[in-house]
PDB file of C-alpha atoms in Angstrom:
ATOM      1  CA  UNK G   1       0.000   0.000   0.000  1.00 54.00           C
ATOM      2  CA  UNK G   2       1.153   3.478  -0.838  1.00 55.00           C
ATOM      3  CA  UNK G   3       1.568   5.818   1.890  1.00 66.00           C
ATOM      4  CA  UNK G   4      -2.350   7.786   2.004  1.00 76.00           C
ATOM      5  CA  UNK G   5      -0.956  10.098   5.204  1.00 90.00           C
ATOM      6  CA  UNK G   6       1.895  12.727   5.040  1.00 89.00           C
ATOM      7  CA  UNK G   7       3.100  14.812   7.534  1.00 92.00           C
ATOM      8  CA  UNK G   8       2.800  13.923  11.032  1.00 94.00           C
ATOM      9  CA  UNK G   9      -0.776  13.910  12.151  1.00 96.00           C
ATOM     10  CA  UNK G  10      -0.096  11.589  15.026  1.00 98.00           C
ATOM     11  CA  UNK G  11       2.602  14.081  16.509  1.00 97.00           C
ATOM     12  CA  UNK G  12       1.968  14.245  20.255  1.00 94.00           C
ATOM     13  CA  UNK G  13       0.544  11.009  20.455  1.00 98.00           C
ATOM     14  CA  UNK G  14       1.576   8.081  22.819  1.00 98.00           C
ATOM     15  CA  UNK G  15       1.101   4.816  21.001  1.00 98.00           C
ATOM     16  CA  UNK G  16       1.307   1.054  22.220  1.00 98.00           C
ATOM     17  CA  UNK G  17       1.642  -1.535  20.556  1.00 98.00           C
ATOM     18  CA  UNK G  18       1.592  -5.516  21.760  1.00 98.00           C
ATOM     19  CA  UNK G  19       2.843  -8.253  19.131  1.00 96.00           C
ATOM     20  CA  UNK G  20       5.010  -5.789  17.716  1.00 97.00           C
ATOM     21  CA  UNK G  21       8.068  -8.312  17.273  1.00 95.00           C
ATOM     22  CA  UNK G  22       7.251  -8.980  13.604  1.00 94.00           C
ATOM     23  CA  UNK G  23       4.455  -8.561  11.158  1.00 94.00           C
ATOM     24  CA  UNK G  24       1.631  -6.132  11.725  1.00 96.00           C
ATOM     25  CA  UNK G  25       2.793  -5.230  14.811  1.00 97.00           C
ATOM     26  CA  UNK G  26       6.385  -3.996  13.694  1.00 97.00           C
ATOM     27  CA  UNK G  27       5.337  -2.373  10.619  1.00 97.00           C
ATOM     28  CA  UNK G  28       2.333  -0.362  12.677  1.00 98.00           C
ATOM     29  CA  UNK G  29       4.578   0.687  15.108  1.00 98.00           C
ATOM     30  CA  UNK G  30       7.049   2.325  12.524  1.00 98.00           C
ATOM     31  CA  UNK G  31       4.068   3.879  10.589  1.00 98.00           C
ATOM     32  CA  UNK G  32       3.023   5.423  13.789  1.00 98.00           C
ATOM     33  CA  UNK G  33       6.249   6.483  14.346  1.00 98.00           C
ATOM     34  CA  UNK G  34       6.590   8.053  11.378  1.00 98.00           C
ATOM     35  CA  UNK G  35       3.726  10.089  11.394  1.00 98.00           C
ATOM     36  CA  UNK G  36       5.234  11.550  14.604  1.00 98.00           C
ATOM     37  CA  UNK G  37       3.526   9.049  17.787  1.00 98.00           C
ATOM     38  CA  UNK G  38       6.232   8.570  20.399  1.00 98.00           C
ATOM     39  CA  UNK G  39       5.753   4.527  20.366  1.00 98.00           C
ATOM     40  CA  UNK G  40       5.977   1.730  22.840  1.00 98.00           C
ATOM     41  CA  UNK G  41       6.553  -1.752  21.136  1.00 98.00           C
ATOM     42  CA  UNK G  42       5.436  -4.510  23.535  1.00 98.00           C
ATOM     43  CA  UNK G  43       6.514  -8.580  22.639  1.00 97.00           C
ATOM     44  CA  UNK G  44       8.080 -11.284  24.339  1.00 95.00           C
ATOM     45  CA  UNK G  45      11.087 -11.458  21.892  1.00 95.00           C
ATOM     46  CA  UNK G  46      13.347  -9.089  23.171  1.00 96.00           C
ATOM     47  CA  UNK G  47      15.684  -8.896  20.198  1.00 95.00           C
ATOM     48  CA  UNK G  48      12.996  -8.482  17.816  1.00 97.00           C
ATOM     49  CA  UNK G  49      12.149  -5.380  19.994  1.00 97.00           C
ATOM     50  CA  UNK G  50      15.299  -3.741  20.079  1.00 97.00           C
ATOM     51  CA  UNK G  51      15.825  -4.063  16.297  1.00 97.00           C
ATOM     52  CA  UNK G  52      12.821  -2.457  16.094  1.00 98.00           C
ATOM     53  CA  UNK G  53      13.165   0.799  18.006  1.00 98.00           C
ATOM     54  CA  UNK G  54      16.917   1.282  16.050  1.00 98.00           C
ATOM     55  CA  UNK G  55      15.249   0.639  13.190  1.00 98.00           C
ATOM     56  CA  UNK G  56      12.737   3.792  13.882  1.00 98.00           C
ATOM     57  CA  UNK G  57      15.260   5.839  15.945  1.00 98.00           C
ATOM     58  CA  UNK G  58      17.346   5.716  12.650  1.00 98.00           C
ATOM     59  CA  UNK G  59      14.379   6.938  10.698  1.00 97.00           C
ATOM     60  CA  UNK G  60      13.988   9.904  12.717  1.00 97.00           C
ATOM     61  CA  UNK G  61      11.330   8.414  15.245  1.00 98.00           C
ATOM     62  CA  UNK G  62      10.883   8.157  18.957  1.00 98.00           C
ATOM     63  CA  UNK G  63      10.474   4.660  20.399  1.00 98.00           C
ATOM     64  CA  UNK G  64      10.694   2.391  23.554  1.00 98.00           C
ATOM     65  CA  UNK G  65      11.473  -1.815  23.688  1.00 98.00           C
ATOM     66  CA  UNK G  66       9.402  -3.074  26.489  1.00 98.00           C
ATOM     67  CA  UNK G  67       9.640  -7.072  26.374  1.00 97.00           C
ATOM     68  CA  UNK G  68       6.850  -8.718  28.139  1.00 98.00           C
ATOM     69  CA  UNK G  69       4.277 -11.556  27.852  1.00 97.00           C
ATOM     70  CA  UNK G  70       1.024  -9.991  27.487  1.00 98.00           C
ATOM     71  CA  UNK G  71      -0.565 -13.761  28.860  1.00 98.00           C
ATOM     72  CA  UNK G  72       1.076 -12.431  32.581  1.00 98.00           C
ATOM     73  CA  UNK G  73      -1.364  -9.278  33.999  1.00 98.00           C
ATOM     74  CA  UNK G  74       0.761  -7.989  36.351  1.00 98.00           C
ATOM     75  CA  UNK G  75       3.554  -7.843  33.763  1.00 98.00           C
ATOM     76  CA  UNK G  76       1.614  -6.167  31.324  1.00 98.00           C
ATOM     77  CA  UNK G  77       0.398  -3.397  33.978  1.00 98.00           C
ATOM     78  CA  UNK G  78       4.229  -2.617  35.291  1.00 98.00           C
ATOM     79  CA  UNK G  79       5.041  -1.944  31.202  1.00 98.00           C
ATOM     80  CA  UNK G  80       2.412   0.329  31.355  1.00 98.00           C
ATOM     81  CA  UNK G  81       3.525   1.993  34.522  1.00 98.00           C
ATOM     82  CA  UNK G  82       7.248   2.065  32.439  1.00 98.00           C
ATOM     83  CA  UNK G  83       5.609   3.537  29.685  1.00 98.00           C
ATOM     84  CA  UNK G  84       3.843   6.007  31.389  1.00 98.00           C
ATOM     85  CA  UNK G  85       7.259   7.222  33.242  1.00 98.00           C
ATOM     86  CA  UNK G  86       9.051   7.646  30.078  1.00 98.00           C
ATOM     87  CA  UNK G  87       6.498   8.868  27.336  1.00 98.00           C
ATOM     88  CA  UNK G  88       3.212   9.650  29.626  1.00 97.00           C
ATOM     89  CA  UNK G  89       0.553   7.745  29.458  1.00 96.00           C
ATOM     90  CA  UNK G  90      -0.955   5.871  25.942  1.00 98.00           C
ATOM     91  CA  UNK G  91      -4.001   7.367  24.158  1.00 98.00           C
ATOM     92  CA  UNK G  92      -3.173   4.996  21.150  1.00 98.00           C
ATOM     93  CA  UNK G  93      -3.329   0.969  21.922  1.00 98.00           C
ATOM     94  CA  UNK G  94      -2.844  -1.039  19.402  1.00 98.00           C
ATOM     95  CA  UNK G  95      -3.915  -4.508  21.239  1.00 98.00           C
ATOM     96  CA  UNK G  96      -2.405  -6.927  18.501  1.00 97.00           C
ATOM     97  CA  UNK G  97      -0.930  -9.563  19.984  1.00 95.00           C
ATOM     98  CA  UNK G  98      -2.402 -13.323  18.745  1.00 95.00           C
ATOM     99  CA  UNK G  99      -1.570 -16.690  17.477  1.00 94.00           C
ATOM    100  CA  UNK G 100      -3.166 -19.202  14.957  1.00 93.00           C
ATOM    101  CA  UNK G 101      -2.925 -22.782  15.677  1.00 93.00           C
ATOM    102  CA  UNK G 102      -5.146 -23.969  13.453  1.00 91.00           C
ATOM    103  CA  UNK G 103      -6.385 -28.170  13.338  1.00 91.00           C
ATOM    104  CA  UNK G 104      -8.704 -30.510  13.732  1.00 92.00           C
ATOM    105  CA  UNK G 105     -11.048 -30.484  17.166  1.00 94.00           C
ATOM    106  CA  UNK G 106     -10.841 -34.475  17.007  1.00 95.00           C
ATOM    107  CA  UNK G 107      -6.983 -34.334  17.019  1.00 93.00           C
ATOM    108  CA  UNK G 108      -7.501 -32.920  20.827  1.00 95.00           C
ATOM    109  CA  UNK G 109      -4.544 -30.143  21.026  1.00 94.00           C
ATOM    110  CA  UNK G 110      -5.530 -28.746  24.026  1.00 95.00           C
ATOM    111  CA  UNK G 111      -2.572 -27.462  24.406  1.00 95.00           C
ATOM    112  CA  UNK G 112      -2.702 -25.244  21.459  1.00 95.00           C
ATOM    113  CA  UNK G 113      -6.302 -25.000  22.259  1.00 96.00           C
ATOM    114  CA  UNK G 114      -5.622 -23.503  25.221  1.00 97.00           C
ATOM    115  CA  UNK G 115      -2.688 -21.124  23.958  1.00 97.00           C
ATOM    116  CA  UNK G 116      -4.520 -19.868  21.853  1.00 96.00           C
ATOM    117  CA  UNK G 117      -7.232 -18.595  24.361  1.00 97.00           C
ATOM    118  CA  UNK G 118      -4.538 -17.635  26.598  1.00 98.00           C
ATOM    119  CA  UNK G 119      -3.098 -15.117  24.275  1.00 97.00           C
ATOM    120  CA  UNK G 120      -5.879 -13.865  21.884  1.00 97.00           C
ATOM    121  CA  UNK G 121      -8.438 -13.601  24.834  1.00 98.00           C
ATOM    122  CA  UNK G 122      -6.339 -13.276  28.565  1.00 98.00           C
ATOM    123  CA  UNK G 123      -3.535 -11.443  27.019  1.00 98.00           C
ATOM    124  CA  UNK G 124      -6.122  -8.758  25.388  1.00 98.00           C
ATOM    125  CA  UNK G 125      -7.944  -8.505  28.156  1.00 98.00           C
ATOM    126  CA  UNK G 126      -4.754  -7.561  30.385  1.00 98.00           C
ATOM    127  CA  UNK G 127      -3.591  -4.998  27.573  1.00 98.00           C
ATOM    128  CA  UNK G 128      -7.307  -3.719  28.166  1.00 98.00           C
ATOM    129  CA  UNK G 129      -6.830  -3.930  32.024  1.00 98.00           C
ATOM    130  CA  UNK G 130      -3.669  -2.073  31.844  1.00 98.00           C
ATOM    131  CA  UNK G 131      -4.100   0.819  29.044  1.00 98.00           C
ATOM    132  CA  UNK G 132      -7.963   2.111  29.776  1.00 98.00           C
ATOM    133  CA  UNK G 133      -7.178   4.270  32.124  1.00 98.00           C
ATOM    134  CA  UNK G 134      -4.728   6.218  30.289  1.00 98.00           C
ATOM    135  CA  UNK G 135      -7.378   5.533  27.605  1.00 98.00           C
ATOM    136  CA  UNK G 136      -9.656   7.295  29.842  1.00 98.00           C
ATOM    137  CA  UNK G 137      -7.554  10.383  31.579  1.00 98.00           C
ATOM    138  CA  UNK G 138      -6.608  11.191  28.057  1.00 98.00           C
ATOM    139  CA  UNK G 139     -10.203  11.209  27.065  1.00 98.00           C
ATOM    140  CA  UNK G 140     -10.898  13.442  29.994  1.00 98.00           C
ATOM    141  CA  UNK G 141      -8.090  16.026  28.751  1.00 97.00           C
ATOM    142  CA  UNK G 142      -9.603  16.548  25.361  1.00 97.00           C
ATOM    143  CA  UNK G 143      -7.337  14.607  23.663  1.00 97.00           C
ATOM    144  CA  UNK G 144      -8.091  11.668  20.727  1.00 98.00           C
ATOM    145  CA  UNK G 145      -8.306   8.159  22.626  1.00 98.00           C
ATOM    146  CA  UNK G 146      -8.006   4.975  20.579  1.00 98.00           C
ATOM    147  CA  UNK G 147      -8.140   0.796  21.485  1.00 98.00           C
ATOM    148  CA  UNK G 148      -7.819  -0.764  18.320  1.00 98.00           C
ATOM    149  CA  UNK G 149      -7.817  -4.736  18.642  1.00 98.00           C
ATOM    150  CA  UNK G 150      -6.727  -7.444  15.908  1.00 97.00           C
ATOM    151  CA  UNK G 151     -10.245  -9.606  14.813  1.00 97.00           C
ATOM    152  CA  UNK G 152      -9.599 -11.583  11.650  1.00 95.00           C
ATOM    153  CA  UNK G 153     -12.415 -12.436   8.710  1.00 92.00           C
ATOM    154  CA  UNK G 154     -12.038 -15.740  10.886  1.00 92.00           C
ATOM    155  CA  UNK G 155     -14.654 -14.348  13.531  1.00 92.00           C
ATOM    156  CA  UNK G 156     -17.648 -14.464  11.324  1.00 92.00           C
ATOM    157  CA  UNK G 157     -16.915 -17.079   8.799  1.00 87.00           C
ATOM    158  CA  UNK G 158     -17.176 -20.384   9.060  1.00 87.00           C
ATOM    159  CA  UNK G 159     -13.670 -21.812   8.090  1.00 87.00           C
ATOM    160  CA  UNK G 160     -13.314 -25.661   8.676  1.00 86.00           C
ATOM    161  CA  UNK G 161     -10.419 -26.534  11.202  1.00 89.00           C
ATOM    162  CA  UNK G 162     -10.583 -22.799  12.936  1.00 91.00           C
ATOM    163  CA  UNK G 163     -12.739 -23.876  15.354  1.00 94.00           C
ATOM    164  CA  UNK G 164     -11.169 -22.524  18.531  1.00 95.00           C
ATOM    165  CA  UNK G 165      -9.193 -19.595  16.909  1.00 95.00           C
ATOM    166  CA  UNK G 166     -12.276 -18.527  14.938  1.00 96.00           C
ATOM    167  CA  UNK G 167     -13.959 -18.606  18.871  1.00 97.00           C
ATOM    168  CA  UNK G 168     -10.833 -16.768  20.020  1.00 97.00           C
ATOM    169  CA  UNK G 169     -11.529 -13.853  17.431  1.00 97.00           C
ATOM    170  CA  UNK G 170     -15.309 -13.666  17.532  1.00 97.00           C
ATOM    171  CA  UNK G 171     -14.867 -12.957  21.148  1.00 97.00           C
ATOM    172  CA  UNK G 172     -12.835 -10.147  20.381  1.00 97.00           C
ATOM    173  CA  UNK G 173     -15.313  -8.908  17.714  1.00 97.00           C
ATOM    174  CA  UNK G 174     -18.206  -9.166  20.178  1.00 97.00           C
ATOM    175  CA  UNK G 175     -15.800  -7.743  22.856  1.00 97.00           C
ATOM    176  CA  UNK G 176     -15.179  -4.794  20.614  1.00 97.00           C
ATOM    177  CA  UNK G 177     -18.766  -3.609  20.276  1.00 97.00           C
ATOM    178  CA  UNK G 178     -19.843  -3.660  23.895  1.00 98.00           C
ATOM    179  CA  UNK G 179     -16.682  -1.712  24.986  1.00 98.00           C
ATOM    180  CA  UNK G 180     -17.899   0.595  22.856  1.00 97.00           C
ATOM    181  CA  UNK G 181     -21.344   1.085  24.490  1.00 97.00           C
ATOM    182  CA  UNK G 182     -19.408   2.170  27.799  1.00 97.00           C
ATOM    183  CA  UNK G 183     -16.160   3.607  26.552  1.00 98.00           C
ATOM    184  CA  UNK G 184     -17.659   5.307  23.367  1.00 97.00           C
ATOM    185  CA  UNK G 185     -19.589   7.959  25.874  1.00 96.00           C
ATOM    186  CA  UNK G 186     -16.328   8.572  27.588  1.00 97.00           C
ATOM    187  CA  UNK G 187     -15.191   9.671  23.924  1.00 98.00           C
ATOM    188  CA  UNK G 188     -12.565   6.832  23.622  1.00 98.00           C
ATOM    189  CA  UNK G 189     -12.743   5.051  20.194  1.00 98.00           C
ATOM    190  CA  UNK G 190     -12.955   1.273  19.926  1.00 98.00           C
ATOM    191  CA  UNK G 191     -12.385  -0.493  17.184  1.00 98.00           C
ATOM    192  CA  UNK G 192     -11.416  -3.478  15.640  1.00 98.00           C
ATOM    193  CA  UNK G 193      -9.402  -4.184  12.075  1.00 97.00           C
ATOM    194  CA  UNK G 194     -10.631  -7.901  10.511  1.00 96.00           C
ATOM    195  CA  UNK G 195      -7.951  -8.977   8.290  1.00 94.00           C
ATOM    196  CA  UNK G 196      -8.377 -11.598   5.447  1.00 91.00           C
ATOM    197  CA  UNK G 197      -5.154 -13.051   4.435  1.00 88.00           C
ATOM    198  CA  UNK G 198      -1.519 -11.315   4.952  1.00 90.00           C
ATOM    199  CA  UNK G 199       1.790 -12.801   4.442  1.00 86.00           C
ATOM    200  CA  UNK G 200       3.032 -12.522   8.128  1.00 72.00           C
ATOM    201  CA  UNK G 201       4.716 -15.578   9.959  1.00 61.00           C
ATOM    202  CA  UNK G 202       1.283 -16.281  11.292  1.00 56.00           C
ATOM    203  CA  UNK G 203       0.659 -18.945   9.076  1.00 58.00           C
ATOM    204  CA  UNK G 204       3.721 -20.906   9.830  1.00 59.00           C
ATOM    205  CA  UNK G 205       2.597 -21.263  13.428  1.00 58.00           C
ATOM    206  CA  UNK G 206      -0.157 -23.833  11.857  1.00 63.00           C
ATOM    207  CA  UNK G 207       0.620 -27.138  12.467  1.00 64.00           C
ATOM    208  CA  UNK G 208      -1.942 -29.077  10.645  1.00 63.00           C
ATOM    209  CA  UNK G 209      -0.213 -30.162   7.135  1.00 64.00           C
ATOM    210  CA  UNK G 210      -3.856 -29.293   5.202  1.00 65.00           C
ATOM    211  CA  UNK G 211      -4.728 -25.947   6.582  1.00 62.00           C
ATOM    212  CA  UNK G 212      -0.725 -24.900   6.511  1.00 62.00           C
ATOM    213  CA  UNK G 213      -1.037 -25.902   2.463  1.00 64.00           C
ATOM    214  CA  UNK G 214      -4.192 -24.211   2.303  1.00 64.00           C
ATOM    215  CA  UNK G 215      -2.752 -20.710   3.250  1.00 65.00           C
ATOM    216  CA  UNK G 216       0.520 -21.268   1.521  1.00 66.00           C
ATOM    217  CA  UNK G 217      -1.041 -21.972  -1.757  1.00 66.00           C
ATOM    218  CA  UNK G 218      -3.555 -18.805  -1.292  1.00 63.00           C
ATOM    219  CA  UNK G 219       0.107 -16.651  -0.744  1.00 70.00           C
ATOM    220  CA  UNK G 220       1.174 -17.882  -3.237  1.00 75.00           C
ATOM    221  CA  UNK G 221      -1.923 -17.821  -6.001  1.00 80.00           C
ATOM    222  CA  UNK G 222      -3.168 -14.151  -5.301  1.00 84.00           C
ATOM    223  CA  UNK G 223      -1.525 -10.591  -4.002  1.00 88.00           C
ATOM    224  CA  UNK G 224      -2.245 -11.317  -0.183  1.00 91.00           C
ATOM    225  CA  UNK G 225      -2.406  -8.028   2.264  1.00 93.00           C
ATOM    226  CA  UNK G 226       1.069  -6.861   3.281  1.00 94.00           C
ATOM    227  CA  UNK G 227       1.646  -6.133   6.907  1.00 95.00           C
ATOM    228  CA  UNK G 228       2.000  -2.338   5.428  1.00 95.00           C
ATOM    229  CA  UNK G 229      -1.398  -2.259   4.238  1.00 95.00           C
ATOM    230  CA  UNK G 230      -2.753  -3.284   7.750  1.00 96.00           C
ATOM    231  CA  UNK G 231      -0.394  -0.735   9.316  1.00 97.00           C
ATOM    232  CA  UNK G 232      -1.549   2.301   6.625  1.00 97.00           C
ATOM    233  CA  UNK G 233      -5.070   1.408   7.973  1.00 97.00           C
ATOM    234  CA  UNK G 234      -4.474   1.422  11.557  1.00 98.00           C
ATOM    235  CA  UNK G 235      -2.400   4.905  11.441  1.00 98.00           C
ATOM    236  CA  UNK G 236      -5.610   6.003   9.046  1.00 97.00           C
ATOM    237  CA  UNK G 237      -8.374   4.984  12.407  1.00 98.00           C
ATOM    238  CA  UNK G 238      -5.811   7.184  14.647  1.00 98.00           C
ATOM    239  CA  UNK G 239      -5.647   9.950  12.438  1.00 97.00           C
ATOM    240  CA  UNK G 240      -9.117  10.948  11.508  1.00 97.00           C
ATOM    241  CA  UNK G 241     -10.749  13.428  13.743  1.00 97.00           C
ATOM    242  CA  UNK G 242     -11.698  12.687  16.999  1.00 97.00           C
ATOM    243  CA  UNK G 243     -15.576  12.900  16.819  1.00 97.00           C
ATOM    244  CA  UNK G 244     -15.023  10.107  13.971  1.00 97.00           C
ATOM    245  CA  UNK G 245     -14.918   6.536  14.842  1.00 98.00           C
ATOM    246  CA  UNK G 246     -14.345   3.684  12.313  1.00 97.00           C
ATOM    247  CA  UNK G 247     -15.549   0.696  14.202  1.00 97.00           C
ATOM    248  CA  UNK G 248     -14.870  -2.248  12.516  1.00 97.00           C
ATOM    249  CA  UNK G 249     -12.898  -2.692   9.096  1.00 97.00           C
ATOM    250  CA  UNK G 250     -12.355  -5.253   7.207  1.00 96.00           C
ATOM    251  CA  UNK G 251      -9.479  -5.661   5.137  1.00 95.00           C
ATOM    252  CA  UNK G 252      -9.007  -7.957   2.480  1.00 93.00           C
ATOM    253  CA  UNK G 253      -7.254  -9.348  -0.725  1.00 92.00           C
ATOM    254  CA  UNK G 254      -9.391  -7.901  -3.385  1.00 92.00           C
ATOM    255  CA  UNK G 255      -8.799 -11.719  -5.160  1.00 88.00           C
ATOM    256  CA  UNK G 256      -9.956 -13.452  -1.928  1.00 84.00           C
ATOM    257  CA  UNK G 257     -12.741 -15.153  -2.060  1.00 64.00           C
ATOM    258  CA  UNK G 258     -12.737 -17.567   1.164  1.00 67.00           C
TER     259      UNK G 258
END
């Protein structure tokens, strides 16, 4: 996707964002940075992180590493505390964290079942715990106040084999629209971004052989989403004026058809 902001509307802002080690994560949190948000990358893969924030420092950005493991609450509220000390506290959360272990229910990985809720559910839920008060004390100053959380296509559509991940999502859908109804009349914007299919390293966390070929051969027969497209879309929610709130967007491959 072509750049659609220039300047740096987001100057001023304070933006978080968890699962930023790779993918849609990293390539928001440079956008934002770019368009001027001081940003705070949250992931468990420390390295990742740090090559991150040189990579935007070099580009003229502001930015903070703050490893952590969004599935642990009390972790997730002392990087907010950190974040708060150093940049003040977040009026942009990018809640993005997730995994897709995709299979079978009869093969009985409860294991993945249950990472699976333990990061796209618990670990959301403690980056909401953590972030809606700054959420709502920059609200109060007059400021723009955004929680955007990562849904997929997967929450409404019946895909064979994403039966707990699809669950996973559609919680986070649902999630997304009665958070609204409380924090939309405290002027904070909540929204969620459904993505079809995007060539991140999302896919090769699937460990079923059918539903691994089943994305690799989509990759590789039609012009899948970029994580830059996602990213141009997120910085685009942030930016628009803060009476305007785009709730849910979906975001797909114009040749995707499942």
């Amino acid at each position: 996707m072509s750049a659609l902001l220039t300047g740096t509307p987001l100057a001023d802002r304070v933006a978080v964002i968890s699962g930023a080690s790779s993918g849609m994560g990293a390539a928001t949190a440079s956008r934002l940075a770019e368009l001027g948000a001081k940003v705070a990358v949250l992931a468990r893969r420390k390295d990742k992180l740090e090559a991150l924030v040189e990579r935007i420092h070099a580009a003229g950005g502001t930015a903070m590493a703050v490893p952590v493991d969004v599935t642990g609450r009390d972790a997730v509220h002392a990087a907010a505390q950190q974040i708060a000390e150093r940049f003040g506290q977040a009026d942009l959360v990018f809640n993005n964290a997730g995994v897709q272990l995709v299979s079978p229910i009869t093969d009985l990985r409860q294991d993945d079942w249950q990472r699976q809720i333990d990061l796209n559910i618990t670990g959301v839920m403690n980056v909401i715990g953590a972030f809606v008060p700054h959420l709502t004390a920059a609200a109060e100053a007059g400021k723009s106040a955004d929680l955007i959380t990562t849904s997929s296509i997967a929450a409404t559509r019946i895909l064979e084999k994403f039966s707990v991940y699809s669950g996973t999502k559609a919680y986070i859908s649902h999630l997304t629209r009665l958070l609204r109804v409380e924090l939309g009349r405290k002027n904070i914007r909540v929204a969620t971004i459904e993505p079809g299919m995007v060539d991140t390293e999302l896919p090769d966390h699937v460990t079923d052989p059918d539903a691994s070929k089943l994305m690799a051969d989509l990759i590789d027969q039609i012009d899948v989403l970029q994580s830059a497209d996602v990213a141009e879309t997120v910085a685009f929610m942030a930016a628009v004026p803060r009476h305007v709130n785009l709730t849910e967007i979906t975001i797909l491959p114009t040749a995707q058809a499942i």
